[in-house]
Amino acid sequence: MFRGLHTINLDAKGRLAIPTKYREPLSALCHAQLVATIDTEERCLLVYPLPEWDTIQSKIEALPSFNPAARRIQRLLLGHATDLELDSNGRVLLPQHLREYAELEKECVLVGQGKKLELWSKSLWHSRRDEYLEIVSQPEQLPDEILSLSL
């Protein structure tokens, strides 16, 4: 459902407008209800339609809480999970703690990832994208599954 890259602006109140092409599908899929949480590997946010998040949350909750690594993931992902709702103008309000984690300022990038979106600071995204492009140019660093794809 989500693909492509969109440059969007965060306003002074911490609101960002979801791209128009996603608004109607989100209304139909999840009644404009989203969940945002931190990415534990990158300084970005993961934004899920509520039904997709519910599936992820069930899996996270099922992890063994006596396993320290699993417990850390539960604390980070569930602890930062925040309900968001599109307003009548197609905007969502991001809480300060999520904006700080992802270093979000005025210019942001929304990156489609199929069933979810990633929200990045524009400068962090450009830096990370360039690093990814460098890695992709070195086939020995790619997983075998990627090498078997035909583009």
JSON list of C-alpha atoms in Angstrom, two decimals:
[
{"chain": "A", "resi": 1, "resn": "MET", "atom": "CA", "xyz": [0.00, 0.00, 0.00]},
{"chain": "A", "resi": 2, "resn": "PHE", "atom": "CA", "xyz": [2.76, 2.47, 0.89]},
{"chain": "A", "resi": 3, "resn": "ARG", "atom": "CA", "xyz": [5.49, 3.10, -1.61]},
{"chain": "A", "resi": 4, "resn": "GLY", "atom": "CA", "xyz": [7.48, 6.04, -2.78]},
{"chain": "A", "resi": 5, "resn": "LEU", "atom": "CA", "xyz": [9.21, 8.91, -1.12]},
{"chain": "A", "resi": 6, "resn": "HIS", "atom": "CA", "xyz": [7.50, 12.13, -0.07]},
{"chain": "A", "resi": 7, "resn": "THR", "atom": "CA", "xyz": [9.12, 15.29, 1.25]},
{"chain": "A", "resi": 8, "resn": "ILE", "atom": "CA", "xyz": [6.79, 16.90, 3.78]},
{"chain": "A", "resi": 9, "resn": "ASN", "atom": "CA", "xyz": [6.99, 19.72, 6.29]},
{"chain": "A", "resi": 10, "resn": "LEU", "atom": "CA", "xyz": [6.44, 19.62, 10.01]},
{"chain": "A", "resi": 11, "resn": "ASP", "atom": "CA", "xyz": [4.71, 22.74, 11.27]},
{"chain": "A", "resi": 12, "resn": "ALA", "atom": "CA", "xyz": [5.59, 24.67, 14.43]},
{"chain": "A", "resi": 13, "resn": "LYS", "atom": "CA", "xyz": [3.00, 22.69, 16.44]},
{"chain": "A", "resi": 14, "resn": "GLY", "atom": "CA", "xyz": [4.49, 19.33, 15.43]},
{"chain": "A", "resi": 15, "resn": "ARG", "atom": "CA", "xyz": [1.86, 18.47, 12.82]},
{"chain": "A", "resi": 16, "resn": "LEU", "atom": "CA", "xyz": [2.57, 16.98, 9.43]},
{"chain": "A", "resi": 17, "resn": "ALA", "atom": "CA", "xyz": [0.27, 16.48, 6.51]},
{"chain": "A", "resi": 18, "resn": "ILE", "atom": "CA", "xyz": [-0.03, 12.92, 5.25]},
{"chain": "A", "resi": 19, "resn": "PRO", "atom": "CA", "xyz": [0.27, 12.89, 1.43]},
{"chain": "A", "resi": 20, "resn": "THR", "atom": "CA", "xyz": [-3.11, 13.16, -0.29]},
{"chain": "A", "resi": 21, "resn": "LYS", "atom": "CA", "xyz": [-2.70, 9.83, -2.10]},
{"chain": "A", "resi": 22, "resn": "TYR", "atom": "CA", "xyz": [-2.67, 8.00, 1.27]},
{"chain": "A", "resi": 23, "resn": "ARG", "atom": "CA", "xyz": [-5.55, 9.78, 2.99]},
{"chain": "A", "resi": 24, "resn": "GLU", "atom": "CA", "xyz": [-8.49, 7.99, 1.40]},
{"chain": "A", "resi": 25, "resn": "PRO", "atom": "CA", "xyz": [-6.93, 4.51, 1.63]},
{"chain": "A", "resi": 26, "resn": "LEU", "atom": "CA", "xyz": [-6.09, 5.18, 5.30]},
{"chain": "A", "resi": 27, "resn": "SER", "atom": "CA", "xyz": [-9.65, 6.29, 6.01]},
{"chain": "A", "resi": 28, "resn": "ALA", "atom": "CA", "xyz": [-10.98, 3.09, 4.45]},
{"chain": "A", "resi": 29, "resn": "LEU", "atom": "CA", "xyz": [-8.39, 0.77, 5.99]},
{"chain": "A", "resi": 30, "resn": "CYS", "atom": "CA", "xyz": [-8.16, 2.09, 9.53]},
{"chain": "A", "resi": 31, "resn": "HIS", "atom": "CA", "xyz": [-10.59, 4.98, 9.91]},
{"chain": "A", "resi": 32, "resn": "ALA", "atom": "CA", "xyz": [-7.57, 7.33, 9.77]},
{"chain": "A", "resi": 33, "resn": "GLN", "atom": "CA", "xyz": [-6.07, 5.81, 12.93]},
{"chain": "A", "resi": 34, "resn": "LEU", "atom": "CA", "xyz": [-2.31, 5.26, 12.95]},
{"chain": "A", "resi": 35, "resn": "VAL", "atom": "CA", "xyz": [0.34, 4.24, 15.43]},
{"chain": "A", "resi": 36, "resn": "ALA", "atom": "CA", "xyz": [3.86, 5.67, 15.44]},
{"chain": "A", "resi": 37, "resn": "THR", "atom": "CA", "xyz": [6.81, 4.23, 17.32]},
{"chain": "A", "resi": 38, "resn": "ILE", "atom": "CA", "xyz": [10.57, 4.44, 17.19]},
{"chain": "A", "resi": 39, "resn": "ASP", "atom": "CA", "xyz": [12.75, 2.33, 14.94]},
{"chain": "A", "resi": 40, "resn": "THR", "atom": "CA", "xyz": [15.26, 0.55, 17.17]},
{"chain": "A", "resi": 41, "resn": "GLU", "atom": "CA", "xyz": [17.90, 0.41, 14.40]},
{"chain": "A", "resi": 42, "resn": "GLU", "atom": "CA", "xyz": [17.64, 3.92, 12.95]},
{"chain": "A", "resi": 43, "resn": "ARG", "atom": "CA", "xyz": [16.78, 7.45, 14.10]},
{"chain": "A", "resi": 44, "resn": "CYS", "atom": "CA", "xyz": [13.42, 7.41, 12.37]},
{"chain": "A", "resi": 45, "resn": "LEU", "atom": "CA", "xyz": [9.80, 6.66, 13.22]},
{"chain": "A", "resi": 46, "resn": "LEU", "atom": "CA", "xyz": [7.70, 3.74, 12.06]},
{"chain": "A", "resi": 47, "resn": "VAL", "atom": "CA", "xyz": [4.11, 4.66, 11.22]},
{"chain": "A", "resi": 48, "resn": "TYR", "atom": "CA", "xyz": [1.54, 1.88, 10.93]},
{"chain": "A", "resi": 49, "resn": "PRO", "atom": "CA", "xyz": [-2.16, 1.80, 10.11]},
{"chain": "A", "resi": 50, "resn": "LEU", "atom": "CA", "xyz": [-3.84, 0.63, 13.33]},
{"chain": "A", "resi": 51, "resn": "PRO", "atom": "CA", "xyz": [-4.74, -2.90, 12.07]},
{"chain": "A", "resi": 52, "resn": "GLU", "atom": "CA", "xyz": [-1.14, -3.50, 10.97]},
{"chain": "A", "resi": 53, "resn": "TRP", "atom": "CA", "xyz": [0.16, -2.26, 14.32]},
{"chain": "A", "resi": 54, "resn": "ASP", "atom": "CA", "xyz": [-2.25, -4.53, 16.19]},
{"chain": "A", "resi": 55, "resn": "THR", "atom": "CA", "xyz": [-0.66, -7.52, 14.43]},
{"chain": "A", "resi": 56, "resn": "ILE", "atom": "CA", "xyz": [2.86, -6.32, 15.26]},
{"chain": "A", "resi": 57, "resn": "GLN", "atom": "CA", "xyz": [1.92, -5.54, 18.86]},
{"chain": "A", "resi": 58, "resn": "SER", "atom": "CA", "xyz": [0.52, -9.05, 19.36]},
{"chain": "A", "resi": 59, "resn": "LYS", "atom": "CA", "xyz": [3.80, -10.54, 18.15]},
{"chain": "A", "resi": 60, "resn": "ILE", "atom": "CA", "xyz": [5.85, -8.24, 20.38]},
{"chain": "A", "resi": 61, "resn": "GLU", "atom": "CA", "xyz": [3.70, -9.05, 23.40]},
{"chain": "A", "resi": 62, "resn": "ALA", "atom": "CA", "xyz": [4.17, -12.78, 22.71]},
{"chain": "A", "resi": 63, "resn": "LEU", "atom": "CA", "xyz": [7.95, -12.50, 23.05]},
{"chain": "A", "resi": 64, "resn": "PRO", "atom": "CA", "xyz": [9.31, -14.09, 26.23]},
{"chain": "A", "resi": 65, "resn": "SER", "atom": "CA", "xyz": [9.46, -11.35, 28.85]},
{"chain": "A", "resi": 66, "resn": "PHE", "atom": "CA", "xyz": [12.20, -13.19, 30.77]},
{"chain": "A", "resi": 67, "resn": "ASN", "atom": "CA", "xyz": [14.52, -12.87, 27.77]},
{"chain": "A", "resi": 68, "resn": "PRO", "atom": "CA", "xyz": [16.43, -9.58, 28.32]},
{"chain": "A", "resi": 69, "resn": "ALA", "atom": "CA", "xyz": [16.77, -8.79, 24.59]},
{"chain": "A", "resi": 70, "resn": "ALA", "atom": "CA", "xyz": [13.07, -9.41, 23.97]},
{"chain": "A", "resi": 71, "resn": "ARG", "atom": "CA", "xyz": [12.17, -7.31, 27.00]},
{"chain": "A", "resi": 72, "resn": "ARG", "atom": "CA", "xyz": [14.25, -4.40, 25.69]},
{"chain": "A", "resi": 73, "resn": "ILE", "atom": "CA", "xyz": [12.41, -4.55, 22.35]},
{"chain": "A", "resi": 74, "resn": "GLN", "atom": "CA", "xyz": [9.06, -4.66, 24.15]},
{"chain": "A", "resi": 75, "resn": "ARG", "atom": "CA", "xyz": [9.97, -1.65, 26.24]},
{"chain": "A", "resi": 76, "resn": "LEU", "atom": "CA", "xyz": [11.21, 0.37, 23.30]},
{"chain": "A", "resi": 77, "resn": "LEU", "atom": "CA", "xyz": [8.57, -0.42, 20.69]},
{"chain": "A", "resi": 78, "resn": "LEU", "atom": "CA", "xyz": [5.51, -0.68, 22.91]},
{"chain": "A", "resi": 79, "resn": "GLY", "atom": "CA", "xyz": [6.69, 2.00, 25.29]},
{"chain": "A", "resi": 80, "resn": "HIS", "atom": "CA", "xyz": [7.05, 4.56, 22.50]},
{"chain": "A", "resi": 81, "resn": "ALA", "atom": "CA", "xyz": [3.95, 3.49, 20.54]},
{"chain": "A", "resi": 82, "resn": "THR", "atom": "CA", "xyz": [1.64, 6.45, 20.18]},
{"chain": "A", "resi": 83, "resn": "ASP", "atom": "CA", "xyz": [-1.84, 6.58, 18.69]},
{"chain": "A", "resi": 84, "resn": "LEU", "atom": "CA", "xyz": [-2.24, 9.17, 15.94]},
{"chain": "A", "resi": 85, "resn": "GLU", "atom": "CA", "xyz": [-5.33, 10.25, 14.08]},
{"chain": "A", "resi": 86, "resn": "LEU", "atom": "CA", "xyz": [-5.63, 12.19, 10.87]},
{"chain": "A", "resi": 87, "resn": "ASP", "atom": "CA", "xyz": [-7.52, 15.43, 11.43]},
{"chain": "A", "resi": 88, "resn": "SER", "atom": "CA", "xyz": [-9.96, 16.89, 8.89]},
{"chain": "A", "resi": 89, "resn": "ASN", "atom": "CA", "xyz": [-7.00, 18.42, 7.01]},
{"chain": "A", "resi": 90, "resn": "GLY", "atom": "CA", "xyz": [-5.13, 15.11, 6.74]},
{"chain": "A", "resi": 91, "resn": "ARG", "atom": "CA", "xyz": [-2.58, 16.03, 9.40]},
{"chain": "A", "resi": 92, "resn": "VAL", "atom": "CA", "xyz": [-1.26, 14.11, 12.39]},
{"chain": "A", "resi": 93, "resn": "LEU", "atom": "CA", "xyz": [0.22, 15.60, 15.54]},
{"chain": "A", "resi": 94, "resn": "LEU", "atom": "CA", "xyz": [3.53, 14.01, 16.53]},
{"chain": "A", "resi": 95, "resn": "PRO", "atom": "CA", "xyz": [4.39, 14.15, 20.22]},
{"chain": "A", "resi": 96, "resn": "GLN", "atom": "CA", "xyz": [7.58, 15.91, 21.22]},
{"chain": "A", "resi": 97, "resn": "HIS", "atom": "CA", "xyz": [9.33, 12.75, 22.46]},
{"chain": "A", "resi": 98, "resn": "LEU", "atom": "CA", "xyz": [8.96, 11.09, 19.04]},
{"chain": "A", "resi": 99, "resn": "ARG", "atom": "CA", "xyz": [10.09, 14.22, 17.19]},
{"chain": "A", "resi": 100, "resn": "GLU", "atom": "CA", "xyz": [13.16, 14.44, 19.42]},
{"chain": "A", "resi": 101, "resn": "TYR", "atom": "CA", "xyz": [14.07, 10.77, 18.96]},
{"chain": "A", "resi": 102, "resn": "ALA", "atom": "CA", "xyz": [13.96, 11.03, 15.15]},
{"chain": "A", "resi": 103, "resn": "GLU", "atom": "CA", "xyz": [15.53, 14.51, 15.15]},
{"chain": "A", "resi": 104, "resn": "LEU", "atom": "CA", "xyz": [12.56, 15.82, 13.18]},
{"chain": "A", "resi": 105, "resn": "GLU", "atom": "CA", "xyz": [12.57, 19.47, 12.32]},
{"chain": "A", "resi": 106, "resn": "LYS", "atom": "CA", "xyz": [10.79, 21.33, 9.54]},
{"chain": "A", "resi": 107, "resn": "GLU", "atom": "CA", "xyz": [11.78, 19.18, 6.55]},
{"chain": "A", "resi": 108, "resn": "CYS", "atom": "CA", "xyz": [10.91, 15.49, 6.77]},
{"chain": "A", "resi": 109, "resn": "VAL", "atom": "CA", "xyz": [10.81, 12.53, 4.42]},
{"chain": "A", "resi": 110, "resn": "LEU", "atom": "CA", "xyz": [8.08, 9.90, 4.45]},
{"chain": "A", "resi": 111, "resn": "VAL", "atom": "CA", "xyz": [9.35, 6.62, 2.98]},
{"chain": "A", "resi": 112, "resn": "GLY", "atom": "CA", "xyz": [6.83, 3.97, 1.90]},
{"chain": "A", "resi": 113, "resn": "GLN", "atom": "CA", "xyz": [7.66, 0.48, 3.15]},
{"chain": "A", "resi": 114, "resn": "GLY", "atom": "CA", "xyz": [4.68, -1.57, 1.97]},
{"chain": "A", "resi": 115, "resn": "LYS", "atom": "CA", "xyz": [2.54, -2.05, 5.07]},
{"chain": "A", "resi": 116, "resn": "LYS", "atom": "CA", "xyz": [4.07, 0.86, 6.98]},
{"chain": "A", "resi": 117, "resn": "LEU", "atom": "CA", "xyz": [5.75, 4.20, 6.52]},
{"chain": "A", "resi": 118, "resn": "GLU", "atom": "CA", "xyz": [9.05, 5.48, 7.86]},
{"chain": "A", "resi": 119, "resn": "LEU", "atom": "CA", "xyz": [9.34, 9.10, 8.87]},
{"chain": "A", "resi": 120, "resn": "TRP", "atom": "CA", "xyz": [12.84, 10.58, 8.69]},
{"chain": "A", "resi": 121, "resn": "SER", "atom": "CA", "xyz": [14.52, 13.90, 9.17]},
{"chain": "A", "resi": 122, "resn": "LYS", "atom": "CA", "xyz": [15.39, 15.02, 5.65]},
{"chain": "A", "resi": 123, "resn": "SER", "atom": "CA", "xyz": [19.09, 15.44, 6.48]},
{"chain": "A", "resi": 124, "resn": "LEU", "atom": "CA", "xyz": [19.32, 12.06, 8.25]},
{"chain": "A", "resi": 125, "resn": "TRP", "atom": "CA", "xyz": [17.51, 10.38, 5.35]},
{"chain": "A", "resi": 126, "resn": "HIS", "atom": "CA", "xyz": [19.86, 11.82, 2.74]},
{"chain": "A", "resi": 127, "resn": "SER", "atom": "CA", "xyz": [22.90, 10.77, 4.74]},
{"chain": "A", "resi": 128, "resn": "ARG", "atom": "CA", "xyz": [21.58, 7.25, 5.34]},
{"chain": "A", "resi": 129, "resn": "ARG", "atom": "CA", "xyz": [20.40, 6.87, 1.73]},
{"chain": "A", "resi": 130, "resn": "ASP", "atom": "CA", "xyz": [23.89, 7.67, 0.48]},
{"chain": "A", "resi": 131, "resn": "GLU", "atom": "CA", "xyz": [25.34, 5.04, 2.83]},
{"chain": "A", "resi": 132, "resn": "TYR", "atom": "CA", "xyz": [22.80, 2.49, 1.57]},
{"chain": "A", "resi": 133, "resn": "LEU", "atom": "CA", "xyz": [23.67, 3.26, -2.04]},
{"chain": "A", "resi": 134, "resn": "GLU", "atom": "CA", "xyz": [27.33, 2.65, -1.28]},
{"chain": "A", "resi": 135, "resn": "ILE", "atom": "CA", "xyz": [26.53, -0.75, 0.27]},
{"chain": "A", "resi": 136, "resn": "VAL", "atom": "CA", "xyz": [24.23, -1.75, -2.61]},
{"chain": "A", "resi": 137, "resn": "SER", "atom": "CA", "xyz": [27.09, -1.13, -5.04]},
{"chain": "A", "resi": 138, "resn": "GLN", "atom": "CA", "xyz": [29.04, -3.90, -3.27]},
{"chain": "A", "resi": 139, "resn": "PRO", "atom": "CA", "xyz": [27.22, -7.18, -4.10]},
{"chain": "A", "resi": 140, "resn": "GLU", "atom": "CA", "xyz": [29.28, -9.18, -1.60]},
{"chain": "A", "resi": 141, "resn": "GLN", "atom": "CA", "xyz": [27.53, -7.25, 1.20]},
{"chain": "A", "resi": 142, "resn": "LEU", "atom": "CA", "xyz": [24.02, -8.11, 0.02]},
{"chain": "A", "resi": 143, "resn": "PRO", "atom": "CA", "xyz": [21.98, -11.08, 1.28]},
{"chain": "A", "resi": 144, "resn": "ASP", "atom": "CA", "xyz": [21.61, -14.00, -1.13]},
{"chain": "A", "resi": 145, "resn": "GLU", "atom": "CA", "xyz": [17.83, -13.39, -1.33]},
{"chain": "A", "resi": 146, "resn": "ILE", "atom": "CA", "xyz": [18.43, -9.95, -2.83]},
{"chain": "A", "resi": 147, "resn": "LEU", "atom": "CA", "xyz": [20.91, -11.28, -5.35]},
{"chain": "A", "resi": 148, "resn": "SER", "atom": "CA", "xyz": [18.32, -13.77, -6.62]},
{"chain": "A", "resi": 149, "resn": "LEU", "atom": "CA", "xyz": [15.80, -11.01, -7.47]},
{"chain": "A", "resi": 150, "resn": "SER", "atom": "CA", "xyz": [15.44, -10.05, -11.08]},
{"chain": "A", "resi": 151, "resn": "LEU", "atom": "CA", "xyz": [14.72, -6.35, -11.55]}
]
